[in-house]
XYZ file of C-alpha atoms in Angstrom:
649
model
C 4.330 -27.030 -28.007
C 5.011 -23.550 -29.251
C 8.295 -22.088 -28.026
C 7.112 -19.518 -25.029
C 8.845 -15.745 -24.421
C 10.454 -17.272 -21.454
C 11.904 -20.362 -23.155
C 13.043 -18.365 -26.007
C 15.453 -16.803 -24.037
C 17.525 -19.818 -23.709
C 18.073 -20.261 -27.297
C 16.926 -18.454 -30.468
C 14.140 -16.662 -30.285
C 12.688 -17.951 -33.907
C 10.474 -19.882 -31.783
C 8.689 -16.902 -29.974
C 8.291 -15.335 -33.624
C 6.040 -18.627 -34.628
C 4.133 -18.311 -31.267
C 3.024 -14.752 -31.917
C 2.586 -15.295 -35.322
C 0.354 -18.305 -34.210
C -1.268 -15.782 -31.120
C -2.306 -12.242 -32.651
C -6.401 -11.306 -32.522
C -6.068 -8.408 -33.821
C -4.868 -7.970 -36.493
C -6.684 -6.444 -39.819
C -4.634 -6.365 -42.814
C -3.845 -10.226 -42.694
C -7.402 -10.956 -43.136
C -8.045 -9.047 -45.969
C -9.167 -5.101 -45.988
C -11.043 -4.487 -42.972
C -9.957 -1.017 -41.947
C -12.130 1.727 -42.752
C -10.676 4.222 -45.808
C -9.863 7.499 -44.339
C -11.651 9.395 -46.828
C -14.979 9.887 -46.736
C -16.210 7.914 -43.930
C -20.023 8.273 -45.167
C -21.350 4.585 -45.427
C -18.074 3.153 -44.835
C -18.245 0.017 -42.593
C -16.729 -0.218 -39.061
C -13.261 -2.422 -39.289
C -14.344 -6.263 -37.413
C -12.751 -4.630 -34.060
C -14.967 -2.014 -33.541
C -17.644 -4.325 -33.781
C -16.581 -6.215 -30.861
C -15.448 -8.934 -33.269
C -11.695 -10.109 -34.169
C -10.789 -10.551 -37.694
C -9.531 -14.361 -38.635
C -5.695 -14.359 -38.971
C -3.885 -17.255 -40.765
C -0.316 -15.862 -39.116
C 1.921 -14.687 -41.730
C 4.956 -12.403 -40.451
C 5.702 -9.143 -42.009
C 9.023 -7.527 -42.875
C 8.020 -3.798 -43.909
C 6.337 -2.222 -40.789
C 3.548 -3.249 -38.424
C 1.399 -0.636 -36.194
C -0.274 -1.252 -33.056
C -2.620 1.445 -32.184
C -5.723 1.488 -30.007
C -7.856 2.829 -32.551
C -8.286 1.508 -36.876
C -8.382 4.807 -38.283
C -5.192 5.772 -36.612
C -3.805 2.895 -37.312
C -4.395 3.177 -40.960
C -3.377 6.585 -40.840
C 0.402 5.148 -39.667
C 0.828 2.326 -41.749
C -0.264 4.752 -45.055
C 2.473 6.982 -43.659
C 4.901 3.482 -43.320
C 3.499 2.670 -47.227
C 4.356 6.039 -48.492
C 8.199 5.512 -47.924
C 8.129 6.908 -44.200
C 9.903 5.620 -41.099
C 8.463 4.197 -37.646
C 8.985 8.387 -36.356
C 6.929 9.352 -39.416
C 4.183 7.012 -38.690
C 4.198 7.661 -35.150
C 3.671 11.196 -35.633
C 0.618 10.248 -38.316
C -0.787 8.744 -35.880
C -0.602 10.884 -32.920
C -2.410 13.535 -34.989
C -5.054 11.097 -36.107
C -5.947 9.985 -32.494
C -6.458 14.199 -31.896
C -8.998 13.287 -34.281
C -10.430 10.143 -33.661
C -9.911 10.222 -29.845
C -10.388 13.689 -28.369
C -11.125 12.663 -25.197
C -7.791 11.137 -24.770
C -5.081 13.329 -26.507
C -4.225 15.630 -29.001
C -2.220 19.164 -29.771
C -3.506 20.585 -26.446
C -1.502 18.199 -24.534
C 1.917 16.254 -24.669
C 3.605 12.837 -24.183
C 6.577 10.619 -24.266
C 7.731 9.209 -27.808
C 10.956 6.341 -26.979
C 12.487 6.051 -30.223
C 15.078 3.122 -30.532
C 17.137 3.683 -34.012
C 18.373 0.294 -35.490
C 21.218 1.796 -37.926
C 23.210 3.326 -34.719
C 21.308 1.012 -31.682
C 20.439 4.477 -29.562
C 17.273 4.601 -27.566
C 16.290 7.832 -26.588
C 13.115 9.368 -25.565
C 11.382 12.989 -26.761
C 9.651 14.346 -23.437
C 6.793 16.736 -24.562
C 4.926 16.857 -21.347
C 3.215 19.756 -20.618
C 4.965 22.473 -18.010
C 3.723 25.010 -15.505
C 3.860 28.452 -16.693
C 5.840 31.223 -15.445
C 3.328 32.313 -12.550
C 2.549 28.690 -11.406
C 2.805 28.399 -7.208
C 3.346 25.461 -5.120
C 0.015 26.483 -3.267
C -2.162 26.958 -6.510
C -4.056 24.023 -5.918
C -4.405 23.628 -2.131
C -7.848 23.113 -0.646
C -9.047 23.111 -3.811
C -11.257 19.981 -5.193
C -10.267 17.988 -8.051
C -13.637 18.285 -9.682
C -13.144 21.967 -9.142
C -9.193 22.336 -9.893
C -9.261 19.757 -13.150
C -12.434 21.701 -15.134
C -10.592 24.961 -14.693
C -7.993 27.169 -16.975
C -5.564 26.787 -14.015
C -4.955 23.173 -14.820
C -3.588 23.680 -18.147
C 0.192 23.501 -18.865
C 1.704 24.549 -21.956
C 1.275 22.315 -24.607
C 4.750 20.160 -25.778
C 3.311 17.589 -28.436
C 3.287 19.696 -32.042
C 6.942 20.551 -30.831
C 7.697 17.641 -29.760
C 6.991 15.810 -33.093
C 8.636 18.291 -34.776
C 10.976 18.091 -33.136
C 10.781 14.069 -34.107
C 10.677 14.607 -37.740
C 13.465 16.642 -37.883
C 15.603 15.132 -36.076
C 15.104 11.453 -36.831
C 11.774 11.577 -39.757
C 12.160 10.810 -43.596
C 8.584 12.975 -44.607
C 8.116 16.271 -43.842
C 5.217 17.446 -41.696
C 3.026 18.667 -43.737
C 3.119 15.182 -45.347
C 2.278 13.591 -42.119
C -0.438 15.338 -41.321
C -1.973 14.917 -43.983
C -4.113 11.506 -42.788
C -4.771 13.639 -39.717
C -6.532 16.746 -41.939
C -8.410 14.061 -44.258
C -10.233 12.081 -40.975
C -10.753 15.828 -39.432
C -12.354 17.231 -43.119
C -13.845 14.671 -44.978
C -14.901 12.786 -41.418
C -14.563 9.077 -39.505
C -16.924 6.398 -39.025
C -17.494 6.872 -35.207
C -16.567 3.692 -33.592
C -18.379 2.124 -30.319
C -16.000 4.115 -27.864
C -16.450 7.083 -29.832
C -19.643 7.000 -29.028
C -19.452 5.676 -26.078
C -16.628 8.163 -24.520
C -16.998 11.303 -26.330
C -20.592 12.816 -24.124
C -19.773 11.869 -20.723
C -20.004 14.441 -17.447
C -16.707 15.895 -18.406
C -17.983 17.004 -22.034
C -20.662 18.838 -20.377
C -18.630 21.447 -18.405
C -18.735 24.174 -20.904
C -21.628 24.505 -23.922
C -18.738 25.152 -26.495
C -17.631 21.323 -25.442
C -21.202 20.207 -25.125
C -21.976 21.449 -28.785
C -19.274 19.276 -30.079
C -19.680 16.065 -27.752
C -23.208 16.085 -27.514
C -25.319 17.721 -29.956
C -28.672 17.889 -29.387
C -28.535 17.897 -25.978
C -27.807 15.287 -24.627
C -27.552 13.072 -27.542
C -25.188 10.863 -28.920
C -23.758 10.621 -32.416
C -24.475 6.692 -33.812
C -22.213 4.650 -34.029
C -21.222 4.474 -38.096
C -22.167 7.810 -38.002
C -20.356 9.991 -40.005
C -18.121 12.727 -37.405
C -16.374 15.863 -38.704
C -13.923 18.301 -37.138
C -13.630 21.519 -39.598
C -12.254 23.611 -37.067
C -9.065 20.857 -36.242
C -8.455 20.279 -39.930
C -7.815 24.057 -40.442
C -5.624 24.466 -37.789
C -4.170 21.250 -38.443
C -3.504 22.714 -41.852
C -1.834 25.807 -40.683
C 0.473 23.584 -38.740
C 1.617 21.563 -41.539
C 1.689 25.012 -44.107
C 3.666 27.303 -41.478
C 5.212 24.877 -38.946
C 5.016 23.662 -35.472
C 5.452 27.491 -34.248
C 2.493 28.386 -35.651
C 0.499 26.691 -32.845
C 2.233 28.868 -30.219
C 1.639 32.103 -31.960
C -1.194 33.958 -33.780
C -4.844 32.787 -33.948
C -3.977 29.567 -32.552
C -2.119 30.498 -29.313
C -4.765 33.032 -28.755
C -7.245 30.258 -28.530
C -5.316 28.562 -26.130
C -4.612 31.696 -23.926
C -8.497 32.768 -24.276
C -9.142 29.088 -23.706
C -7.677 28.209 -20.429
C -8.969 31.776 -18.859
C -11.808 29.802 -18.605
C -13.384 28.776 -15.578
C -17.240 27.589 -13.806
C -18.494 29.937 -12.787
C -19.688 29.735 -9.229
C -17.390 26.970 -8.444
C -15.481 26.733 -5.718
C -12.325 27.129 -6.297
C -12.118 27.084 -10.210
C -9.674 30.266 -11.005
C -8.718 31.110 -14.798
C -5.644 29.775 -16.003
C -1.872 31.957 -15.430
C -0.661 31.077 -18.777
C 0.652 33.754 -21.021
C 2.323 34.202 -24.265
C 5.872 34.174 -22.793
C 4.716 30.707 -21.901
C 3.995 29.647 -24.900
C 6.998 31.084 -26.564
C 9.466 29.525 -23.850
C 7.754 26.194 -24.498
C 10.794 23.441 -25.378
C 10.649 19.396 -25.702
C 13.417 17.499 -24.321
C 15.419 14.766 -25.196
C 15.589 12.213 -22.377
C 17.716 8.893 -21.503
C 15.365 5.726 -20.836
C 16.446 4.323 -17.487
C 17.757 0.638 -17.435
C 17.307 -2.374 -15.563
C 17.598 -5.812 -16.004
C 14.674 -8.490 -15.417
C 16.090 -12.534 -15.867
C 18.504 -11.646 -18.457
C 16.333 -9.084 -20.246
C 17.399 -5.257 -20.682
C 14.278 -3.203 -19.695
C 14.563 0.767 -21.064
C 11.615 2.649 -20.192
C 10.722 6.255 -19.452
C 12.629 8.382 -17.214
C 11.315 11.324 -15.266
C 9.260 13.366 -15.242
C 7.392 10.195 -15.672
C 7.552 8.250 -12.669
C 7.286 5.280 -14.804
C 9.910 3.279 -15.576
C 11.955 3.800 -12.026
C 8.873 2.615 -10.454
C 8.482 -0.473 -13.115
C 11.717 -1.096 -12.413
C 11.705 -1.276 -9.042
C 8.232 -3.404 -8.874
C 10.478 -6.024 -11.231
C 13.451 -6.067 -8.982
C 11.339 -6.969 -5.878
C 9.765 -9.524 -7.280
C 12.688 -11.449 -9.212
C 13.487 -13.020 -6.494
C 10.538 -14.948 -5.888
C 9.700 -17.787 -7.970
C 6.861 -16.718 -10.589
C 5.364 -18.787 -12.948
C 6.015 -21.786 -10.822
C 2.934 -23.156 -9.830
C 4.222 -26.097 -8.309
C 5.631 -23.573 -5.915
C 1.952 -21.845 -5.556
C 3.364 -19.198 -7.842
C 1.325 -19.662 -11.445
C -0.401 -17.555 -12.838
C -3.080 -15.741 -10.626
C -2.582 -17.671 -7.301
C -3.152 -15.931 -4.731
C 0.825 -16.137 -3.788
C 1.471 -14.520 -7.638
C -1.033 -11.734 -6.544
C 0.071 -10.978 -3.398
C 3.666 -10.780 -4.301
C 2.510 -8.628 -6.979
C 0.487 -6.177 -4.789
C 2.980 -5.994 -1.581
C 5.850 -4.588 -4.765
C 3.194 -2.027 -6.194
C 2.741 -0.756 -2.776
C 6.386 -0.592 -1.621
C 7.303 1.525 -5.233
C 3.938 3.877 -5.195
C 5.560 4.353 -1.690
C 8.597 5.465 -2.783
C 6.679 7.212 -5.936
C 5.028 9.603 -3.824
C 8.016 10.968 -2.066
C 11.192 10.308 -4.595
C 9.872 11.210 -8.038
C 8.779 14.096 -9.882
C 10.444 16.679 -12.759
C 14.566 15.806 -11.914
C 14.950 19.505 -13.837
C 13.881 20.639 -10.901
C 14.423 18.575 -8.109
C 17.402 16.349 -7.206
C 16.165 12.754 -7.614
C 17.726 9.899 -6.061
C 16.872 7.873 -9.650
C 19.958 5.542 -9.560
C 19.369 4.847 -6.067
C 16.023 3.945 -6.515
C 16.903 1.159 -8.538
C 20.137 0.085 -6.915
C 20.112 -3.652 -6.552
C 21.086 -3.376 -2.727
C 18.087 -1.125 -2.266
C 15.596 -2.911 -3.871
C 16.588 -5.792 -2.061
C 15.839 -4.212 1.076
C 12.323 -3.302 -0.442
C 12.296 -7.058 -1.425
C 12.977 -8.282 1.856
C 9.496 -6.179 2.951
C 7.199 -8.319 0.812
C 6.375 -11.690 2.781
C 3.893 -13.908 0.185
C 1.743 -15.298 2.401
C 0.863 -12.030 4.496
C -0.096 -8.501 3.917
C 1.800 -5.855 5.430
C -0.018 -3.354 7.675
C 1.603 -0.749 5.872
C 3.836 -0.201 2.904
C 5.964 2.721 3.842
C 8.633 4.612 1.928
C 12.180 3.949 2.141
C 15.201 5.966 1.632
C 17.301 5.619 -1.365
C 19.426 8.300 -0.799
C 22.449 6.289 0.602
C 22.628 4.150 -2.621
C 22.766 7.612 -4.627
C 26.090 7.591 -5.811
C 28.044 11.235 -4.391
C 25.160 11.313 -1.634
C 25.699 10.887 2.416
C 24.077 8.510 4.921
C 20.353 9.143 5.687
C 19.034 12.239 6.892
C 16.198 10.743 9.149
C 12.571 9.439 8.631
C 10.523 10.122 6.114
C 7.048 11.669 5.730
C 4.739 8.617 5.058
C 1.381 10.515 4.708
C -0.511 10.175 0.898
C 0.492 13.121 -1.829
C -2.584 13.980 -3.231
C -2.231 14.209 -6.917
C -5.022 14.156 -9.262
C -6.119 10.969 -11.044
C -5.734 10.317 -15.007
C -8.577 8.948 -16.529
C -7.792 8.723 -20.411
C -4.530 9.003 -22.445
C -3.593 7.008 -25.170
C -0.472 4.342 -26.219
C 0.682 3.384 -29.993
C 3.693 1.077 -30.855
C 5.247 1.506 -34.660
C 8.201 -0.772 -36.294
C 8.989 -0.385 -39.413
C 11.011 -2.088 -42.476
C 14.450 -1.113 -41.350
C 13.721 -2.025 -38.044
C 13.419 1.426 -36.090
C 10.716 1.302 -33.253
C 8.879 3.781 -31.397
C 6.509 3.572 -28.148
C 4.440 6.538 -27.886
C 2.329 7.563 -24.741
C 0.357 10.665 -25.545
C -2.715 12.727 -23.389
C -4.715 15.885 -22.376
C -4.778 13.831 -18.657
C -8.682 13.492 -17.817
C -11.317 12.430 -20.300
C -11.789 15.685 -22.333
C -8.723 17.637 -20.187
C -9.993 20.503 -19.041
C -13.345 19.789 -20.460
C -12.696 23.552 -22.784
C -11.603 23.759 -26.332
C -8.889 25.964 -27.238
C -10.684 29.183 -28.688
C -12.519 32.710 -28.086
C -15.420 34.734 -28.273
C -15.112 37.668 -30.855
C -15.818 40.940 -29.511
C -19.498 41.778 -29.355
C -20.829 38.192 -28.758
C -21.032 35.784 -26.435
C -23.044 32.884 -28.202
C -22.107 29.285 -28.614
C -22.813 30.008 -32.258
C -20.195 33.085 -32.316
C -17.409 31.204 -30.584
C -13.732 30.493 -32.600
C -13.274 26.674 -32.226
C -9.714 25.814 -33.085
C -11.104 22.323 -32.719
C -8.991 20.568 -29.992
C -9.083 20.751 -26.387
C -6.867 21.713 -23.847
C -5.198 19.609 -20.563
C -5.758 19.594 -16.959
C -1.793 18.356 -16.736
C -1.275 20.209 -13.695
C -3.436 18.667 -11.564
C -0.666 15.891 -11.891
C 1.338 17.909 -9.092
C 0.480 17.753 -5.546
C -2.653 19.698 -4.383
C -0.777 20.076 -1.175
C 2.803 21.430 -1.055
C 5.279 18.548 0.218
C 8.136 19.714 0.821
C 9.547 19.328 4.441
C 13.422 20.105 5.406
C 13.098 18.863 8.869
C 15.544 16.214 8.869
C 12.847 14.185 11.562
C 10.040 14.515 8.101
C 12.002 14.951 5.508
C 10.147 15.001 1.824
C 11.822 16.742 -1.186
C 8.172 17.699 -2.678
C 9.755 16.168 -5.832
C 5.760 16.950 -7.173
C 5.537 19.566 -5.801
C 3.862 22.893 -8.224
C 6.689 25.682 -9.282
C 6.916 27.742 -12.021
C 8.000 25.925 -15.668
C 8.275 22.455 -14.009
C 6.473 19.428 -15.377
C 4.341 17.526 -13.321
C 4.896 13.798 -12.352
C 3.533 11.499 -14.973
C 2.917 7.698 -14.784
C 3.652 7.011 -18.490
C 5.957 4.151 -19.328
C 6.474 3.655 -22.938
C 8.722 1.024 -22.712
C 10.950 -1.575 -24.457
C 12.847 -4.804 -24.112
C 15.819 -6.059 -25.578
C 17.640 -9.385 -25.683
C 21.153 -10.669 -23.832
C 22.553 -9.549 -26.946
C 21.030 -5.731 -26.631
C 18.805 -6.313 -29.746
C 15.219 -4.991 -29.395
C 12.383 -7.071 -29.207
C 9.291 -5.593 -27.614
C 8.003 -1.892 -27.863
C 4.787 -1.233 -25.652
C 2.738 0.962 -23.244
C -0.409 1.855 -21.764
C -2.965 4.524 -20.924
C -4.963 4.366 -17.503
C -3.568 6.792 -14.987
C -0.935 5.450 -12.764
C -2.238 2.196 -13.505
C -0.206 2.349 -16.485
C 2.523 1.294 -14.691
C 0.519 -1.600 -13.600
C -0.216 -2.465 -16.717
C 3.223 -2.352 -18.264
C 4.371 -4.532 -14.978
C 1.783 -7.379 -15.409
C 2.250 -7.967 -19.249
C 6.136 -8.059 -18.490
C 5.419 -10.820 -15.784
C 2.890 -12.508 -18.219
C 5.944 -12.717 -20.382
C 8.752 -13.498 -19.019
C 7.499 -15.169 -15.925
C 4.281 -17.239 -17.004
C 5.527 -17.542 -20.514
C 2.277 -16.301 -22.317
C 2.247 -15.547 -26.233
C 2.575 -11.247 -26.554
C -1.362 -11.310 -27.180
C -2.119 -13.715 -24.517
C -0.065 -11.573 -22.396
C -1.461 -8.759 -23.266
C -5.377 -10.132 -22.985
C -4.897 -11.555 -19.564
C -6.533 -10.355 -16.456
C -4.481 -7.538 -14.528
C -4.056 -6.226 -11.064
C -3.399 -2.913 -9.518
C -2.492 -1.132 -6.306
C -1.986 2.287 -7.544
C -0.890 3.722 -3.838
C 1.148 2.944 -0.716
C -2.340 1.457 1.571
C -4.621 1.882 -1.707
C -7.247 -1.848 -2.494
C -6.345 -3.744 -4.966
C -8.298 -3.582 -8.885
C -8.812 -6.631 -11.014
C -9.192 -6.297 -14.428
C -11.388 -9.303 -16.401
C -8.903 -9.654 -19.347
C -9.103 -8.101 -22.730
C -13.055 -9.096 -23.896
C -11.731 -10.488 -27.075
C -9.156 -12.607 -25.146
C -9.530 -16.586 -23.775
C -9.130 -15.248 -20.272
C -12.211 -14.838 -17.754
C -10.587 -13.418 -14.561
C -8.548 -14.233 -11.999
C -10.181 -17.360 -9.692
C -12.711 -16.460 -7.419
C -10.552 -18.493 -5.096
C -7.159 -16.073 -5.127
C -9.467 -12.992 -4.567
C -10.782 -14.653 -1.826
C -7.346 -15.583 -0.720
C -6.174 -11.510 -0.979
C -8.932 -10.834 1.095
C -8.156 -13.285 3.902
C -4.525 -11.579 3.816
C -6.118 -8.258 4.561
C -6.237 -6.816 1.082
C -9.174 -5.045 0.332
C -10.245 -6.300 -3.609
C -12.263 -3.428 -4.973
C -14.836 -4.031 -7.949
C -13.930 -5.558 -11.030
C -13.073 -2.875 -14.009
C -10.238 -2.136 -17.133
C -7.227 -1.552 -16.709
C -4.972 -0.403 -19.673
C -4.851 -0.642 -22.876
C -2.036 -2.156 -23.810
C -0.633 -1.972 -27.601
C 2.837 -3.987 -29.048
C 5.025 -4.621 -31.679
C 7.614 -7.481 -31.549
C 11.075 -8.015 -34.302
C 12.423 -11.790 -34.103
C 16.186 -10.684 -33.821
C 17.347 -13.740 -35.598
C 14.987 -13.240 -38.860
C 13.663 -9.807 -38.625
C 10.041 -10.637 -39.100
C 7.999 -8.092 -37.176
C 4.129 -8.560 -35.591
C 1.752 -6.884 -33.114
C -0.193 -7.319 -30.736
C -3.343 -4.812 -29.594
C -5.733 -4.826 -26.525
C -9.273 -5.556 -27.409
C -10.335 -3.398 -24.571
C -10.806 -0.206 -26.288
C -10.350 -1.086 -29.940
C -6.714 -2.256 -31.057
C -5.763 -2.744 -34.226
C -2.630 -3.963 -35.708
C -1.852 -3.731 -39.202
C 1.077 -5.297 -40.642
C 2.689 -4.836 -43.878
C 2.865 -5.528 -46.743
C -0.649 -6.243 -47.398
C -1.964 -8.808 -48.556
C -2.049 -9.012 -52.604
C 0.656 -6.259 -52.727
C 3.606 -5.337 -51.827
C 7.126 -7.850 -51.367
């Protein structure tokens, strides 16, 4: 029997090397050229996986890069970077502009993301934090009583963009190509065009394209219309700013032309609306605009290191804690009624979501601005109280927040209760993850977004002076965020010692809002890295990232079993649960009828079946160094590994 995740722990992990070699779907370049050439996409064939059909893979290993991406011609755009002598940063950044291309909907230049970088040579992992920030005349009561519809389709949910500094900041720091040599993939698939793929086509004219005609001209031509799938889509308007970007420099986007189309751009608003207001953001904003370099937090999970993203996102302490609850009960034991969707497994799984979206909505939010209790969120004492909550046979009534504070080391005792009413704060419905290794073993997990499909729904550019037709207006060919509706509609924060809430999410002027992306990676007893992952989906992203680790470690699933599998998710304090199907090109068909049923009889309400995630990875055996992937067949991963076949070493 192959060796298993879990079992590899115990010994050398060779075995789990073989297993993934054994388990991959989707991967392209091992079964001969099926990706798509970048250049031009006129009567070029969809790759197998965006035909809803996984390429045969024999299982060799690879030793010069491997790219998991959830779309083929990003993914080709990385590993041509990787061929071309670049580095897993390079690639990354390749393919971050690509997916502005190739996924619109999802991310791009008008928003920002978290890039964890771990560097072999030295053995630091680090993080670049480019998301988005309030600008200078952002209030904490901009958004109350305001709709989400209303608030998210309007200039006053855009922050200021971080990603082109952020990757500059990437490739200069840590990069072995320059940018304008890593954007160049990016320029090609915006100029000479891109097969559109089934989500393409199936993402790119939805309600949220339709909010302003410059969008709906793009998304939807014709009406309401629909390019084909195979069809043939061009950006002009991206590949020239793309190009002024790579000629002039990442400062070019937040000056001139460009940064007029995003101030012009998020003064936009519906007219007649309720409650949609222009944007505040101003060219001081732009020009104050700064990435930051971040520590991962750490835990540990049954001898494994976990590093994953620290705030602003939200993600990793609340991972973290979810994985600390739950260690001590017996997963993956189904002797004990604790295999692999039981209803035991589920309900243990649900009860430590609630309990850390709990603590989520009251402890977490920008730590710039706000003092966080982050270590004692994660303090082993603390979490075992949380533990002690979680009873698997019964639901509780209600999952309230605790108090960390006394675990914060340098705080006092507690203050009093805590506010347990729900934070409104508005729902992410696209984003984007990518996972890069390459030949000297450097890895990157990159979670990148403009928030909800389309962001803001407007592209970043104006009307010249005299006309105010469609046909007149200035695309700069990317569209802008609705980050800030990430912060709490309602202001939160309370003093009273009898209600106390920091408003850790609450709005304020050059703050970033609380995020739910967890790029994340695990390393072995001996602190060598062996996973890099992440998924889109909201704050079911941290679900995501929590129930592939437990398919892992726990139930001892190959890395694309694991990552095919059915999920669940409670994304909130007294929220129902979601079940996700599994991955449609996975062996997986659900959870049993039978453990649903069980939730259900434990109080749980089980809402309808739907996605969750999207969940891309690359593993390195430590012992041998050969590298693979692993990509989640519910949008359209792809992993290519390198060399390819019939070249390379």
């Amino acid at each position: 029997m192959p060796v298993t995740f879990k079992a590899a722990r115990g010994r050398s992990a060779f075995g789990l090397a073989a297993l993934l070699a054994c388990s991959a779907m989707m991967v392209v370049s091992c079964a001969g050229p099926a990706v798509a050439q970048l250049a031009p996409a006129t009567g070029v064939d969809l790759p197998a996986q965006a035909k809803g059909q996984p390429p045969a893979w024999t299982g060799p290993a690879y030793r010069q890069g491997v790219v998991s991406v959830a779309n083929p011609h990003a993914a080709e755009a990385g590993a041509r970077i990787l061929e071309q002598g670049g580095n897993a940063v390079d690639a990354a950044v390749a393919i971050a502009y690509a997916l502005n291309v190739v996924e619109p909907q999802s991310a791009g230049i008008g928003g920002g993301g978290f890039m964890m970088i771990h560097l072999a040579r030295s053995g630091e992992t680090f993080a670049i934090d480019s998301r988005e920030r309030a600008p200078a005349q952002a209030t904490p009561e901009m958004f109350k009583d305001k709709s989400f519809a209303a608030a998210s389709t309007s200039g006053l949910a855009v922050g200021v963009p971080g990603m082109v500094r952020g990757t500059a900041m990437a490739l200069q720091g840590w990069g072995e190509l320059d940018l304008a040599r890593v954007l160049q993939p990016a320029i090609d698939l915006a100029d000479q065009g891109f097969a559109a793929t089934p989500r393409y086509v199936s993402a790119s004219c939805n309600a949220r394209a339709l909010n302003y005609p410059e969008t709906e001209a793009f998304f939807c031509p014709g009406g309401l219309s629909r390019v084909a799938v195979g069809e043939t889509v061009r950006n002009p308007a991206l590949a020239e700013t793309l190009r002024t970007i790579a000629r002039d420099g990442a400062d070019a986007f937040y000056r001139g032309e460009i940064a007029r189309g995003i101030l012009e751009g998020q003064a936009r608003f519906r007219a007649g609306v309720a409650g949609a207001e222009p944007g505040r953001m101003t060219q001081a904003d732009l020009d104050a605009y700064l990435p930051a370099l971040r520590e991962p937090v750490v835990g540990q999970y049954r001898g494994y290191t976990i590093k994953a993203m620290s705030p602003p996102s939200s993600g990793g302490l609340t991972v973290l804690q979810m994985l600390g609850m739950v260690e001590r009960f017996p997963l993956g034991d189904a002797m004990q009624g604790f295999g692999f969707g039981s209803t035991r497994t589920l309900n243990v799984m649900a009860e430590a979501m609630r309990l850390a979206f709990a603590d989520r909505a009251v402890w977490m939010g920008d730590a710039d601005f706000v003092e966080l209790p982050s270590r004692g969120l994660v303090d082993p004492d603390y979490v075992a109280l949380r533990s002690a909550l979680i009873d698997p046979d019964a639901r509780q009534p209600a999952a309230l927040p605790g108090d960390p504070r006394p675990f914060e080391p340098g705080t006092g005792s507690v203050v009093g209760a805590l506010d347990t009413g729900e934070v409104f704060s508005g729902p992410g419905g696209s984003t984007t993850h990518f996972s890069v290794v390459d030949k000297w073993g450097n890895m990157v997990s990159y979670t990148n977004t403009i928030e909800s499909s389309h962001g803001a729904g407007m592209f970043a550019g104006y009307y010249p002076a005299g006309c105010a037709e469609v046909a007149c207006f200035r695309s700069l060919g990317f569209l802008l965020n609705n980050e800030l509706t990430d912060f709490n509609f309602t202001p939160a924060a309370d003093p009273d010692p009898a209600s106390y809430n920091p408003g850790a999410n609450d709005v304020a002027a050059f703050k970033r809002p609380r995020s739910s992306m967890v790029p994340t990676m695990v390393f072995d007893a001996a602190g060598r890295p062996l996973l890099a992952y992440g998924s889109p989906g909201g704050a079911t992203i941290i679900n995501s990232v929590f129930n592939v680790t437990l398919n892992l470690i726990d139930h001892r699933m190959t890395l694309q079993d694991a990552i095919d599998a059915p999920r669940l998710s409670v994304a909130s304090a007294g929220g129902s649960v979601s079940v996700d199907p599994g991955a449609p090109l996975g062996r997986f068909d659900g959870f049993p009828q039978a453990s649903l049923d069980g939730l259900r009889a434990l109080g749980h309400t089980v809402g309808a079946v739907s996605d969750i995630g999207s969940v891309q990875a690359v593993y390195v055996e430590p012992q041998t160094g050969k590298q693979y992937g692993a990509a989640d067949s519910r949008r359209e991963g792809t992993v290519i590994g390198l060399p390819r076949p019939g070249g390379g070493r």
